[in-house]
Short mmCIF file of C-alpha atoms and ligand atoms in Angstrom, two decimals:
data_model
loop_
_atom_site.label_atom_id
_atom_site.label_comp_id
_atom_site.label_asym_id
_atom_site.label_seq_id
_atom_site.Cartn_x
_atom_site.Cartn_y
_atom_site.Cartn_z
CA UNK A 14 -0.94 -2.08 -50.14
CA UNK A 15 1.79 -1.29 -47.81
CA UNK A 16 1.04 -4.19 -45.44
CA UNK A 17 1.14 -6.63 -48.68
CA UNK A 18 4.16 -5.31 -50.21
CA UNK A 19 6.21 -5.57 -47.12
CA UNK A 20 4.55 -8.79 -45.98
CA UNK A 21 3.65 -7.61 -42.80
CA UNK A 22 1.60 -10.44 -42.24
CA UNK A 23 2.83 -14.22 -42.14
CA UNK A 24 1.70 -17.43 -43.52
CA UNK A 25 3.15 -20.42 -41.67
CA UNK A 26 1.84 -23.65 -43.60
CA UNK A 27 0.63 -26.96 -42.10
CA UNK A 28 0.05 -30.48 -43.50
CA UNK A 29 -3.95 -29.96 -42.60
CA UNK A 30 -4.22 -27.67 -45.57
CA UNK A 31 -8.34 -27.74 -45.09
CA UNK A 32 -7.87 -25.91 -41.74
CA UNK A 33 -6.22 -23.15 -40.61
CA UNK A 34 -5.89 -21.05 -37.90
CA UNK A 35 -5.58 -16.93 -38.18
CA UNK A 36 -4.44 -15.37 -34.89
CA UNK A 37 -3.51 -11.67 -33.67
CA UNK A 38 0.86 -11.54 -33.78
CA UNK A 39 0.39 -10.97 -30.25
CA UNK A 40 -0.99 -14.25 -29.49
CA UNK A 41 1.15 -16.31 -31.92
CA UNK A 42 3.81 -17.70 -29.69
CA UNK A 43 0.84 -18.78 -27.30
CA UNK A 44 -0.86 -20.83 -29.93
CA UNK A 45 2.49 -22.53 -30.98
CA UNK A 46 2.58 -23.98 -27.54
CA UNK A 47 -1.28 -24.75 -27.21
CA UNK A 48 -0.50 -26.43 -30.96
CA UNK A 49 2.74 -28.27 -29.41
CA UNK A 50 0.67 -29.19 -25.90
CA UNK A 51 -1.65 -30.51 -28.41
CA UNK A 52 1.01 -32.59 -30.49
CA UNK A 53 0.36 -30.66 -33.44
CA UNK A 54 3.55 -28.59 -33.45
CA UNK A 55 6.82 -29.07 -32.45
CA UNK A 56 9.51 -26.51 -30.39
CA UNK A 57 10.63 -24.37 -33.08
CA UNK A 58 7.51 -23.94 -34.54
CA UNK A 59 6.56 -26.15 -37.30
CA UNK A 60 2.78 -27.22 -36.90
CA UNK A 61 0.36 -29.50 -38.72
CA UNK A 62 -2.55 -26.45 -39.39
CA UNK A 63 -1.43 -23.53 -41.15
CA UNK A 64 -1.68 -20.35 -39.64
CA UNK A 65 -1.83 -16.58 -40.78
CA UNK A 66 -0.50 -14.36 -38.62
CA UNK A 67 -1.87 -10.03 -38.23
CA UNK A 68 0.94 -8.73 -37.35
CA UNK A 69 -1.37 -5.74 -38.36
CA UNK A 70 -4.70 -6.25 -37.30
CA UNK A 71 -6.02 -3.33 -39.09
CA UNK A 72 -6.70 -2.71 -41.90
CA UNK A 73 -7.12 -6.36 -42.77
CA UNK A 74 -6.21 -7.12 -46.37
CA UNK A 75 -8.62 -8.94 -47.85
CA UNK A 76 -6.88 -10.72 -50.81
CA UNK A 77 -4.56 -12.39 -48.00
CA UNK A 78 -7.74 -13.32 -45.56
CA UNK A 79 -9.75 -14.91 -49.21
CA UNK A 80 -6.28 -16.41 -50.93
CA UNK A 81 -5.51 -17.83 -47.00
CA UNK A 82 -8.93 -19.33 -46.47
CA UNK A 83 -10.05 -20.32 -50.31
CA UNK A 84 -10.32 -24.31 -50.19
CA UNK A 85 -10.35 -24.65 -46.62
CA UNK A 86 -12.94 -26.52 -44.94
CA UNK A 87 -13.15 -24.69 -41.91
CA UNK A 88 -10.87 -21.67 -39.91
CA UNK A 89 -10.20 -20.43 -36.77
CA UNK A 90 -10.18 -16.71 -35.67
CA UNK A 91 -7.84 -16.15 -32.47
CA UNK A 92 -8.87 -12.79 -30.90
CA UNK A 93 -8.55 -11.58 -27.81
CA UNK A 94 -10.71 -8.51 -26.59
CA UNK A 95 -14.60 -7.92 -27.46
CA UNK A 96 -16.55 -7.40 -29.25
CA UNK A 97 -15.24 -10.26 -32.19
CA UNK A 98 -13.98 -7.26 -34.76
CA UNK A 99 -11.37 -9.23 -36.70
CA UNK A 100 -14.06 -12.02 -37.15
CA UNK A 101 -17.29 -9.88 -38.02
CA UNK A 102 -14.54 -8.15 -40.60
CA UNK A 103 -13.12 -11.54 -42.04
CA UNK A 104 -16.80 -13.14 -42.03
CA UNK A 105 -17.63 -9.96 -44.05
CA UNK A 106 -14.79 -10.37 -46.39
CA UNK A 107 -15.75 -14.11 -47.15
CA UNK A 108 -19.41 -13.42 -47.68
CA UNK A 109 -18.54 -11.05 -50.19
CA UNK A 110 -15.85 -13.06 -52.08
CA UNK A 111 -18.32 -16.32 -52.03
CA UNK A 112 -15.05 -18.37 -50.08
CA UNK A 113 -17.29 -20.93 -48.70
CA UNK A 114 -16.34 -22.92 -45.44
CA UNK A 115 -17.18 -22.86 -42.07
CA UNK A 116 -15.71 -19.54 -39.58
CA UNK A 117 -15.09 -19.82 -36.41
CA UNK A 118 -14.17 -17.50 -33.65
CA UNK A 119 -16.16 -16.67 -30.32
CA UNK A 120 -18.59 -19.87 -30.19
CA UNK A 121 -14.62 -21.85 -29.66
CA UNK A 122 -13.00 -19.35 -27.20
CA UNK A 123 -14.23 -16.87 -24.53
CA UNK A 124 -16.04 -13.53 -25.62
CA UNK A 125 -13.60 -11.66 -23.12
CA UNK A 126 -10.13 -12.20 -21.07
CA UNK A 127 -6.92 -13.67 -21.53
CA UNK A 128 -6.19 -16.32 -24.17
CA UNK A 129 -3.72 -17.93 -21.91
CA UNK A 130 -2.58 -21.89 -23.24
CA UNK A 131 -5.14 -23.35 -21.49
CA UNK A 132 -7.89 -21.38 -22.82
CA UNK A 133 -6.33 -21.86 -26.41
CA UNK A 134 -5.96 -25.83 -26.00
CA UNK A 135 -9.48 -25.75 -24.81
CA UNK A 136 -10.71 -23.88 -28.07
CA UNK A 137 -8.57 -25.78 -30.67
CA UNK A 138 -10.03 -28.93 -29.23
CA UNK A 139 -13.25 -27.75 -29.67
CA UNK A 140 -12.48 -26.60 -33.29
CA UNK A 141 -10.22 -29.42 -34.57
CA UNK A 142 -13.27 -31.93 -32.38
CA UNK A 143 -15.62 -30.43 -35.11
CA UNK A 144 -13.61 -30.68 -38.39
CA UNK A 145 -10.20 -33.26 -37.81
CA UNK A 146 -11.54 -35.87 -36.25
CA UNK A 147 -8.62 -38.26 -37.67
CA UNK A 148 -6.30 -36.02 -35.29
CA UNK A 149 -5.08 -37.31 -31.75
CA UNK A 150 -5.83 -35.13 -29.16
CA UNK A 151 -5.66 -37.49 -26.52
CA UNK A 152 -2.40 -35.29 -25.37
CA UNK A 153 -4.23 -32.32 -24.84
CA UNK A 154 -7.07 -33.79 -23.05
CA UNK A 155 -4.87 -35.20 -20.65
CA UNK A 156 -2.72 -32.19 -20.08
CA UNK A 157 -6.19 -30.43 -19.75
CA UNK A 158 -7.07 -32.78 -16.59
CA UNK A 159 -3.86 -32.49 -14.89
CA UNK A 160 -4.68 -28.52 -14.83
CA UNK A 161 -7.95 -29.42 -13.72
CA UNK A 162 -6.69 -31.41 -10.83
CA UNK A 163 -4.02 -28.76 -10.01
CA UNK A 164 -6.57 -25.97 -9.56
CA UNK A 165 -9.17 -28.47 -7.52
CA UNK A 166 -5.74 -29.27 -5.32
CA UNK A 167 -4.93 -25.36 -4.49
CA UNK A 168 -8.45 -24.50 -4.10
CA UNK A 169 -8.36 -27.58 -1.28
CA UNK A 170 -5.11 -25.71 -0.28
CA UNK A 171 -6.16 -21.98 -0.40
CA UNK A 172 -9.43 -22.46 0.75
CA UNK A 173 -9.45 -19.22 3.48
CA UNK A 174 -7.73 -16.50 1.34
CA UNK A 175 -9.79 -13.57 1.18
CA UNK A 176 -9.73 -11.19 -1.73
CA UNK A 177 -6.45 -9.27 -2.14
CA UNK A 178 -7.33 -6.04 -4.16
CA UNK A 179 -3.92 -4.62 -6.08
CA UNK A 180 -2.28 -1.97 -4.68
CA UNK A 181 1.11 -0.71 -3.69
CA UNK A 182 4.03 -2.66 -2.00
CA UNK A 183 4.54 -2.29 1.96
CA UNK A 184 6.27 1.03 2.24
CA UNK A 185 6.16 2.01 -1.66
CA UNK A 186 7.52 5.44 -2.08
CA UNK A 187 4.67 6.40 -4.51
CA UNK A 188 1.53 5.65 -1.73
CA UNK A 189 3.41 9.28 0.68
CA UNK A 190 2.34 11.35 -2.75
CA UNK A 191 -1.11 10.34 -2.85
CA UNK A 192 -1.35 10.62 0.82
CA UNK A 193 -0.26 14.03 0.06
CA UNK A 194 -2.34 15.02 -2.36
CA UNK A 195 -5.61 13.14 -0.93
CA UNK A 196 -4.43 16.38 2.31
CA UNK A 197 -4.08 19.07 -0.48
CA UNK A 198 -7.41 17.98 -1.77
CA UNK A 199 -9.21 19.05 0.96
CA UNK A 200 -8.15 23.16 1.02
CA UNK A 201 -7.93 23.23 -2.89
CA UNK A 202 -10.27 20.62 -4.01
CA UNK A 203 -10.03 17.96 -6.64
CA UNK A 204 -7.78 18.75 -9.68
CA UNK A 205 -8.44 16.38 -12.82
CA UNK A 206 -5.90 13.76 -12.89
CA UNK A 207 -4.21 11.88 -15.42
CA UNK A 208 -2.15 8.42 -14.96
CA UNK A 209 -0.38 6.45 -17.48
CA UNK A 210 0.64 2.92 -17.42
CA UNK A 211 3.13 1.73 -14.01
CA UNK A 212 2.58 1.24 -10.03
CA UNK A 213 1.46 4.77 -9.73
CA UNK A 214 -2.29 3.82 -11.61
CA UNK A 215 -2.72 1.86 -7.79
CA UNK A 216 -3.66 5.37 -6.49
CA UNK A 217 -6.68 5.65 -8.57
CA UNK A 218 -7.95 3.32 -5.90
CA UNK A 219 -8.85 3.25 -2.55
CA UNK A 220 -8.46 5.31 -0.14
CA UNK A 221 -6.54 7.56 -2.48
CA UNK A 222 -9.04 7.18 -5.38
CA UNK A 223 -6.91 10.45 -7.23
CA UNK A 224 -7.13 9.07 -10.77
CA UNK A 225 -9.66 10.30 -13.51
CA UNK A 226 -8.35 8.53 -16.58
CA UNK A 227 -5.67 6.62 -17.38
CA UNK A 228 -4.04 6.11 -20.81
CA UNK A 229 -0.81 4.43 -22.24
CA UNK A 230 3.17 3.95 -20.60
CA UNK A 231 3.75 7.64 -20.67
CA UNK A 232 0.93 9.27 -22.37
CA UNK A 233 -0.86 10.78 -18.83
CA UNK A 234 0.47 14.53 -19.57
CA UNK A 235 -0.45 14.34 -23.10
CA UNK A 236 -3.46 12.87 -21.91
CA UNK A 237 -4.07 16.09 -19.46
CA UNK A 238 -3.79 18.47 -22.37
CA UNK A 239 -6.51 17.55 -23.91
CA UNK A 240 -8.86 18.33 -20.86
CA UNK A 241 -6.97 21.57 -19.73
CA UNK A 242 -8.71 23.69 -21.97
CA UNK A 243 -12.47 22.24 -19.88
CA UNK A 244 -10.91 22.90 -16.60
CA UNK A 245 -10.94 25.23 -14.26
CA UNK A 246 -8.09 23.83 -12.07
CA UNK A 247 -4.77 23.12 -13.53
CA UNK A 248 -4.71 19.01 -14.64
CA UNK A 249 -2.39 17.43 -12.58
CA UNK A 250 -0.49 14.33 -14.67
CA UNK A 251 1.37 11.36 -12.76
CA UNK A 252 4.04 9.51 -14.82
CA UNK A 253 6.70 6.98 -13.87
CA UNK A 254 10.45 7.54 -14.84
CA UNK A 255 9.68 4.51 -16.97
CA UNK A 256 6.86 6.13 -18.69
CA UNK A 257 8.60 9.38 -19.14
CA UNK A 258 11.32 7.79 -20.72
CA UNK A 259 9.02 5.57 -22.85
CA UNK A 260 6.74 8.30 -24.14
CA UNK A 261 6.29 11.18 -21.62
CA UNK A 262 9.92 13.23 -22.61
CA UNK A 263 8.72 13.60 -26.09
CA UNK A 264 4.23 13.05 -26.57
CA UNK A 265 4.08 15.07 -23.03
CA UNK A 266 6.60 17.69 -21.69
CA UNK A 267 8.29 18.23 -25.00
CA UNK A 268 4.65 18.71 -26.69
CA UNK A 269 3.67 20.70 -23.45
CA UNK A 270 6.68 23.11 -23.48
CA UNK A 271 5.76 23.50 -27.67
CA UNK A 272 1.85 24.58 -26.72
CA UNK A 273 2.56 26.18 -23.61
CA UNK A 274 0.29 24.19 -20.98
CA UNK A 275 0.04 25.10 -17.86
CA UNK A 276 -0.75 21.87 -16.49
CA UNK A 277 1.44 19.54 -13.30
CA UNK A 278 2.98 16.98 -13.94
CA UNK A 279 4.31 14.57 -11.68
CA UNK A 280 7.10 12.32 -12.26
CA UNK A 281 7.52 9.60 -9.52
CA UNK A 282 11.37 8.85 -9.50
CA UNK A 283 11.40 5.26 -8.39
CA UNK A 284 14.46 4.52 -10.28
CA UNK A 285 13.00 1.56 -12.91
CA UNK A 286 10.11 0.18 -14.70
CA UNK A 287 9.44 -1.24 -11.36
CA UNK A 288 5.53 -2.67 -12.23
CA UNK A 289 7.05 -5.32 -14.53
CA UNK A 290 9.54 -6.27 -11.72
CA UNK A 291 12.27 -3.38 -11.79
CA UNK A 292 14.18 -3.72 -15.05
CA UNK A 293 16.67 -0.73 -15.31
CA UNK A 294 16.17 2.47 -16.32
CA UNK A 295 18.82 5.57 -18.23
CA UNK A 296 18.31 7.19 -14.89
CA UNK A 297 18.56 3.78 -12.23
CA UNK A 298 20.39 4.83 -9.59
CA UNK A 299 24.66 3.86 -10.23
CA UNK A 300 25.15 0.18 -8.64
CA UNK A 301 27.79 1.63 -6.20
CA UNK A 302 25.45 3.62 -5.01
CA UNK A 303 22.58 1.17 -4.32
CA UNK A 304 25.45 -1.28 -2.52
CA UNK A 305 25.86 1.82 -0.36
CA UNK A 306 22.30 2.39 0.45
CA UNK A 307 20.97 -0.99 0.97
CA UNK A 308 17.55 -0.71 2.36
CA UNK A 309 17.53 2.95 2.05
CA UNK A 310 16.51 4.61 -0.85
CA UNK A 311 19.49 5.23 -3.54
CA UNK A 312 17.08 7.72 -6.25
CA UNK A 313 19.02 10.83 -5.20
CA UNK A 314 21.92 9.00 -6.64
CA UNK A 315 20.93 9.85 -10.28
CA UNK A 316 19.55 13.11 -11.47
CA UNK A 317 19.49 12.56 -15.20
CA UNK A 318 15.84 13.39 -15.29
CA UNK A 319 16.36 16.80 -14.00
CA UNK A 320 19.01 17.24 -16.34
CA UNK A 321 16.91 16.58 -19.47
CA UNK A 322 13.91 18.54 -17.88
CA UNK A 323 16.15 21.74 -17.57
CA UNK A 324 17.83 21.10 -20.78
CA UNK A 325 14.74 21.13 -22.53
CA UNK A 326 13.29 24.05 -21.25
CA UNK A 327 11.58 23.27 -18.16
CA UNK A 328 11.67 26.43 -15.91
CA UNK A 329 9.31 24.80 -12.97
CA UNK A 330 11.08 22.21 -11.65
CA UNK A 331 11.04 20.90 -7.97
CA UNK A 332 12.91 17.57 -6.31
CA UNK A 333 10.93 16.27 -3.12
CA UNK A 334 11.65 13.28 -0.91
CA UNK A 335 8.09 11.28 -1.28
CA UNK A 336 8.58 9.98 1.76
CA UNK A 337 8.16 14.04 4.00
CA UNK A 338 4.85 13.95 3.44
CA UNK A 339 4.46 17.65 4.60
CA UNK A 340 6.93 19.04 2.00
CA UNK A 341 5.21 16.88 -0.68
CA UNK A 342 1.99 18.80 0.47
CA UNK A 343 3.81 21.99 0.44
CA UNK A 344 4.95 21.89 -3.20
CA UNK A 345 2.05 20.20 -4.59
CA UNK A 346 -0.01 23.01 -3.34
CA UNK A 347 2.47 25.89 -4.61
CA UNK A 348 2.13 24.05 -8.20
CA UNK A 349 -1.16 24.12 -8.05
CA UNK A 350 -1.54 27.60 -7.00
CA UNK A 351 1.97 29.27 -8.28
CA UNK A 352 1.12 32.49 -10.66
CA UNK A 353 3.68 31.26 -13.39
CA UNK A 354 2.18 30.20 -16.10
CA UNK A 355 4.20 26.88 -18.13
CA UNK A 356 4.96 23.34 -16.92
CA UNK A 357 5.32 22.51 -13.73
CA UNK A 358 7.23 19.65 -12.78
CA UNK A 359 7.72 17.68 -9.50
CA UNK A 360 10.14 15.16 -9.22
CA UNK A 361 8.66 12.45 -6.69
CA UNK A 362 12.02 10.93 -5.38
CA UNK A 363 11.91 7.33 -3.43
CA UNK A 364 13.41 4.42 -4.47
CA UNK A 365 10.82 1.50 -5.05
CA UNK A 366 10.91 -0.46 -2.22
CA UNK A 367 10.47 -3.59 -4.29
CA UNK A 368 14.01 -3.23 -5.39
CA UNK A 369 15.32 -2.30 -1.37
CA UNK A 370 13.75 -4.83 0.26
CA UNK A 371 16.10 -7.67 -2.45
CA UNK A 372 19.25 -6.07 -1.91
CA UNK A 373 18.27 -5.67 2.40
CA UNK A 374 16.93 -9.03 3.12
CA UNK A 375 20.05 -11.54 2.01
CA UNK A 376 22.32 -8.92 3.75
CA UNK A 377 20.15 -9.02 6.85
CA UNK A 378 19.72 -12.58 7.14
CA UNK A 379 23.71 -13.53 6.71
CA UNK A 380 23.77 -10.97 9.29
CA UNK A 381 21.77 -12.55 11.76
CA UNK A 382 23.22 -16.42 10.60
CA UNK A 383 26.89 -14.94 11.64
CA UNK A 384 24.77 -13.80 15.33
CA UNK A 385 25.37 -10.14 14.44
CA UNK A 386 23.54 -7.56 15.86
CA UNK A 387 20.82 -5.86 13.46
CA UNK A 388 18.10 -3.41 14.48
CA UNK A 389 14.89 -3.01 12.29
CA UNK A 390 12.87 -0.16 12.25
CA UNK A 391 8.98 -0.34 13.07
CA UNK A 392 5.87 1.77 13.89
CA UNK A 393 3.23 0.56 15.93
CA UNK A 394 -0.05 2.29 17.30
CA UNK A 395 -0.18 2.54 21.10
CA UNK A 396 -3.94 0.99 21.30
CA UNK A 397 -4.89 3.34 24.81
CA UNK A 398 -4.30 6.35 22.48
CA UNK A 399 -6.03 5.22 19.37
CA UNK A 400 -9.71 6.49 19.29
CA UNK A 401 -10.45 4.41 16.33
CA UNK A 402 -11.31 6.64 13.70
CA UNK A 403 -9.02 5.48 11.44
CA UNK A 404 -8.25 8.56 9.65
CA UNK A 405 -4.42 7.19 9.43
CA UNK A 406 -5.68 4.10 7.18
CA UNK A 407 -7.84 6.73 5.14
CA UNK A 408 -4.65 8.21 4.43
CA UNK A 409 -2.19 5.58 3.99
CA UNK A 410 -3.96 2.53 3.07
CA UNK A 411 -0.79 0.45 3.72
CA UNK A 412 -1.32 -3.24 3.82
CA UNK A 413 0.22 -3.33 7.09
CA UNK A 414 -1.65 -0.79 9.09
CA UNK A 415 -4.64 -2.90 9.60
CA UNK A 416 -7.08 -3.02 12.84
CA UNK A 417 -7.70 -5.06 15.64
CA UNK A 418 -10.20 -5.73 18.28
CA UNK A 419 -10.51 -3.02 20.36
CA UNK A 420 -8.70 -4.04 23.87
CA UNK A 421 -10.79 -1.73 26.31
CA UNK A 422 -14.66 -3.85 27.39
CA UNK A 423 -16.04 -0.70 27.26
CA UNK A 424 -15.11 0.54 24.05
CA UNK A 425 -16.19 -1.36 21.20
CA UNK A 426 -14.88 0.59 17.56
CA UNK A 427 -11.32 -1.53 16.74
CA UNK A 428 -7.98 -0.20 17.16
CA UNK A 429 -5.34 0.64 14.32
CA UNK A 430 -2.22 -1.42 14.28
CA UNK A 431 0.56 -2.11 12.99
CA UNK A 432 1.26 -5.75 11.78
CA UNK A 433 4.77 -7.28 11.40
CA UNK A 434 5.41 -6.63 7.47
CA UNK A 435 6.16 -3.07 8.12
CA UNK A 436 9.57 -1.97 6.61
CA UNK A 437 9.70 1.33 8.82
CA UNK A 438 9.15 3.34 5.74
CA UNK A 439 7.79 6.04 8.53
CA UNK A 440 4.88 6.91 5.97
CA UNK A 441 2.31 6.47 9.03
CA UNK A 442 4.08 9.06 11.52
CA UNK A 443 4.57 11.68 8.55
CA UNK A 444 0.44 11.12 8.02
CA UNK A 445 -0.31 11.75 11.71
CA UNK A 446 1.92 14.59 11.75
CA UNK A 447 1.02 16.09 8.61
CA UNK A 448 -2.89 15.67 8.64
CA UNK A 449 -2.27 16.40 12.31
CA UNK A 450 -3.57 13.53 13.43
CA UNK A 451 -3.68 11.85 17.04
CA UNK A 452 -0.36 10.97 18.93
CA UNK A 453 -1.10 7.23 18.94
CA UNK A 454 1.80 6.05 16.31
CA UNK A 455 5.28 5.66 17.96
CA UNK A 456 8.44 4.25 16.05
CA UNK A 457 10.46 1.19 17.67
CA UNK A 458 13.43 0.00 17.16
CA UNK A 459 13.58 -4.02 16.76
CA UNK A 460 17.13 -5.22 18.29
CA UNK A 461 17.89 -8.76 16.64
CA UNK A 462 20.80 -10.48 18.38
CA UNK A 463 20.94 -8.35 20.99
CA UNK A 464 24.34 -7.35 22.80
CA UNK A 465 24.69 -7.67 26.44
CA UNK A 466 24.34 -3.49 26.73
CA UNK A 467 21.64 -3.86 24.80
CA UNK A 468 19.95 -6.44 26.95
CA UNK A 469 21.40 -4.10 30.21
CA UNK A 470 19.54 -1.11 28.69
CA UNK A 471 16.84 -3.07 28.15
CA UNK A 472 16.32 -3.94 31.38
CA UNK A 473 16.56 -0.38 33.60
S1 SF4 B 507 7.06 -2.30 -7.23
FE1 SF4 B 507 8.10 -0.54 -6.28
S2 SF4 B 507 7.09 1.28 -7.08
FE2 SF4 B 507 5.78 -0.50 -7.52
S3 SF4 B 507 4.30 -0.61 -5.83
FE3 SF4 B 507 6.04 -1.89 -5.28
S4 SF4 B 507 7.45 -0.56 -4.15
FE4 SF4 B 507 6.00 0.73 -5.23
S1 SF4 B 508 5.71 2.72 8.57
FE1 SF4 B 508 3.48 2.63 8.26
S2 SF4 B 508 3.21 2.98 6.05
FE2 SF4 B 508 5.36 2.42 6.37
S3 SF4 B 508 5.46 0.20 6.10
FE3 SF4 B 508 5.12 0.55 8.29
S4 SF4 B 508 2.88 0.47 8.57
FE4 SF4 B 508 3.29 0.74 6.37
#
């Protein structure tokens, strides 16, 4: 009733009155352009085949589905997601008000995936093929081939790209806590841990593999009070400042603090909503600070997260720099292991590098275009010390530390190294020093434009 009276949902009429379309709100503004790459809309939205828009897709009210489809000849379901609930429900709803004419759904689009304009030009061809035969189409199908013949042309082009499975950024400030807790792990063993939405979920894979479940922007400590009660070791819950802001302040810690959980949680500081590209956050760090920092990271800038923490009642409450992998470990495990009983909160600080690397590249390379002098941190692996284990890439899994064929004849297990995308983020020597690993990594200091002492130093 509520849905009806405050007309939730939206009729947008057509000239085809026999057909019409019913899509999820979601996917509205994606059929409008299918309709227009079809000629059968126009740019603000006028089309030839009405449509009814779900802005609530459940309940479905079934007076608007029968007085929508009544005298149609045949209508379209737009759902993304499987199985087809919206059609099984509006077939349902037809059956039993005898509206005769012909559903469709599934058998025009794909059971699962995107409905991205090309899929939906693809399905309202089929459908408007089948039951508008007087329509021109001829627009689509051509727009249809030119994808065709774009994809056939980068596949020519691309041919040799392997598989990139998603992960974090070269030097992200989030992959030092996982390598952190993935060390912890192994004297305290595997806590239950929850994610919510943001860069943060990449550590539920490989080699970190730390995440159990993972539910909406924000919802991961909420999420890890409802499996407290099971466990034997405290749930540990990983949020972005995006998240917590989102959702997390009020569904997690302020819900926490109410029940009084005793769970982690684990906010990782980055500064924005840096997944979606870094739109700004109430706590980014102030813009004269990030002009000071430049490729460094600016997140101790802003402590407004702290400040709401401790104003709402957060006793627990620890700042670490992601990046001293040691300390991280140190903290984690006191969390973990501390006798008070309440929230315990860790503020993961590291700007995302996403948002450094922008602001350091166009200042490096007008640098280097005026022939200034700029040096550029590195690691590398010295490859007669390496013995090839790889424990450091078990640990970090950056992109960057990769392997190479072993340079010694006689031994045949390849060699870490260090490829020439690293941003210096000196992850891999915290690792080696923290997991006590071998001595191989060294850090180097790249001299671009070199002065004449440097090239005099250089040479003794
Ligand atoms: S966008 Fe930022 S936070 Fe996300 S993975 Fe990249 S560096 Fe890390
Ligand atoms: S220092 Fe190590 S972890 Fe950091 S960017 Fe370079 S290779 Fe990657």
């Amino acid at each position: 009733k509520f849905i009806a009276e405050h007309k939730l949902n939206e009729v947008f009429p057509g000239a085809e009155s026999e057909l019409g379309i019913v899509v999820q709100g979601g996917l509205y503004n994606g059929l409008l352009l299918a309709l227009k790459t079809l000629g059968l809309a126009d740019a603000f939205g006028a089309g030839r085949v009405p449509i009814l828009a779900l802005n609530c897709v459940y309940p479905l009210v079934p007076e608007e589905i029968t007085q929508f489809c009544a005298g149609k000849k045949a209508v379209l379901v737009l759902e993304e997601g499987q199985p087809e609930f919206i059609e099984q429900e509006i077939a349902t709803i037809l059956r039993r008000a005898d509206v005769p004419g012909k559903l469709h759904g599934k058998d025009c689009m794909h059971m699962a995936g995107d409905y991205n304009v090309e899929a939906l030009v693809r399905g309202l061809s089929k459908f408007l093929g089948q039951h508008a035969q007087h329509l021109d189409l001829s627009g689509g199908t051509a727009w249809l081939q030119k994808v065709s013949q774009t994809k056939i042309k980068a596949g020519e082009l691309l041919p040799a790209l392997p598989l990139r499975p998603p992960g974090f950024c070269v030097g992200c400030p989030e992959r030092p806590v996982f390598s952190a807790m993935k060390l912890v792990a192994q004297d305290i063993g595997r806590p239950h841990v929850s994610m919510d939405v943001g860069c943060h979920c990449f550590g539920s894979f490989e080699p970190f593999s730390q995440g159990n479940t993972l539910l909406g922007y924000g919802m991961s400590l909420a999420s890890a009070a409802g499996v407290s009660p099971m466990s034997s070791k405290r749930p540990v819950a990983i949020m972005g400042d995006g998240g917590f802001w989102h959702n997390g302040l009020l569904s997690g810690v302020a819900s926490n603090l109410l029940n009084k959980g005793d769970g982690v949680l684990i906010v990782m500081k980055n500064g924005y909503a840096s997944a979606t590209g870094t739109q700004e956050l109430l706590s980014s760090p102030p813009e004269d600070a990030r002009m000071v920092a430049v490729g460094n990271s600016a997140a101790d800038a802003d402590r407004t997260i702290e400040d709401t923490l401790t104003g709402l009642g957060v006793k627990w409450l620890r700042t670490v720099n992601n990046y001293k992998v040691g300390e991280v470990s140190k903290v984690y495990k006191e969390a973990m292991q501390t006798d008070y009983r309440g929230l315990k909160v860790i503020i993961a600080e590291g700007e995302c590098q996403l948002e450094r690397q922008r602001r350091l590249k166009p200042e490096v390379a007008q640098r280097l275009s005026k022939g200034e002098r700029h040096v550029r941190v590195k690691y590398g692996v010295d490859e007669d010390t390496c013995t090839g284990d790889h424990s450091c890439i078990r640990l970090s899994g950056c992109p960057t530390l990769t392997v190479k064929d072993n340079p010694d004849p006689l031994r045949v297990d390849p060699v870490a190294t260090v490829i020439d995308g690293c941003v210096g983020c000196g992850l891999c020597g915290e690792n080696s020093h923290a997991a006590v690993l071998c001595p191989s990594f060294y850090r180097a200091e790249v001299v671009q434009n070199p002065t004449l002492l440097d090239r005099w130093v250089a040479k003794l």
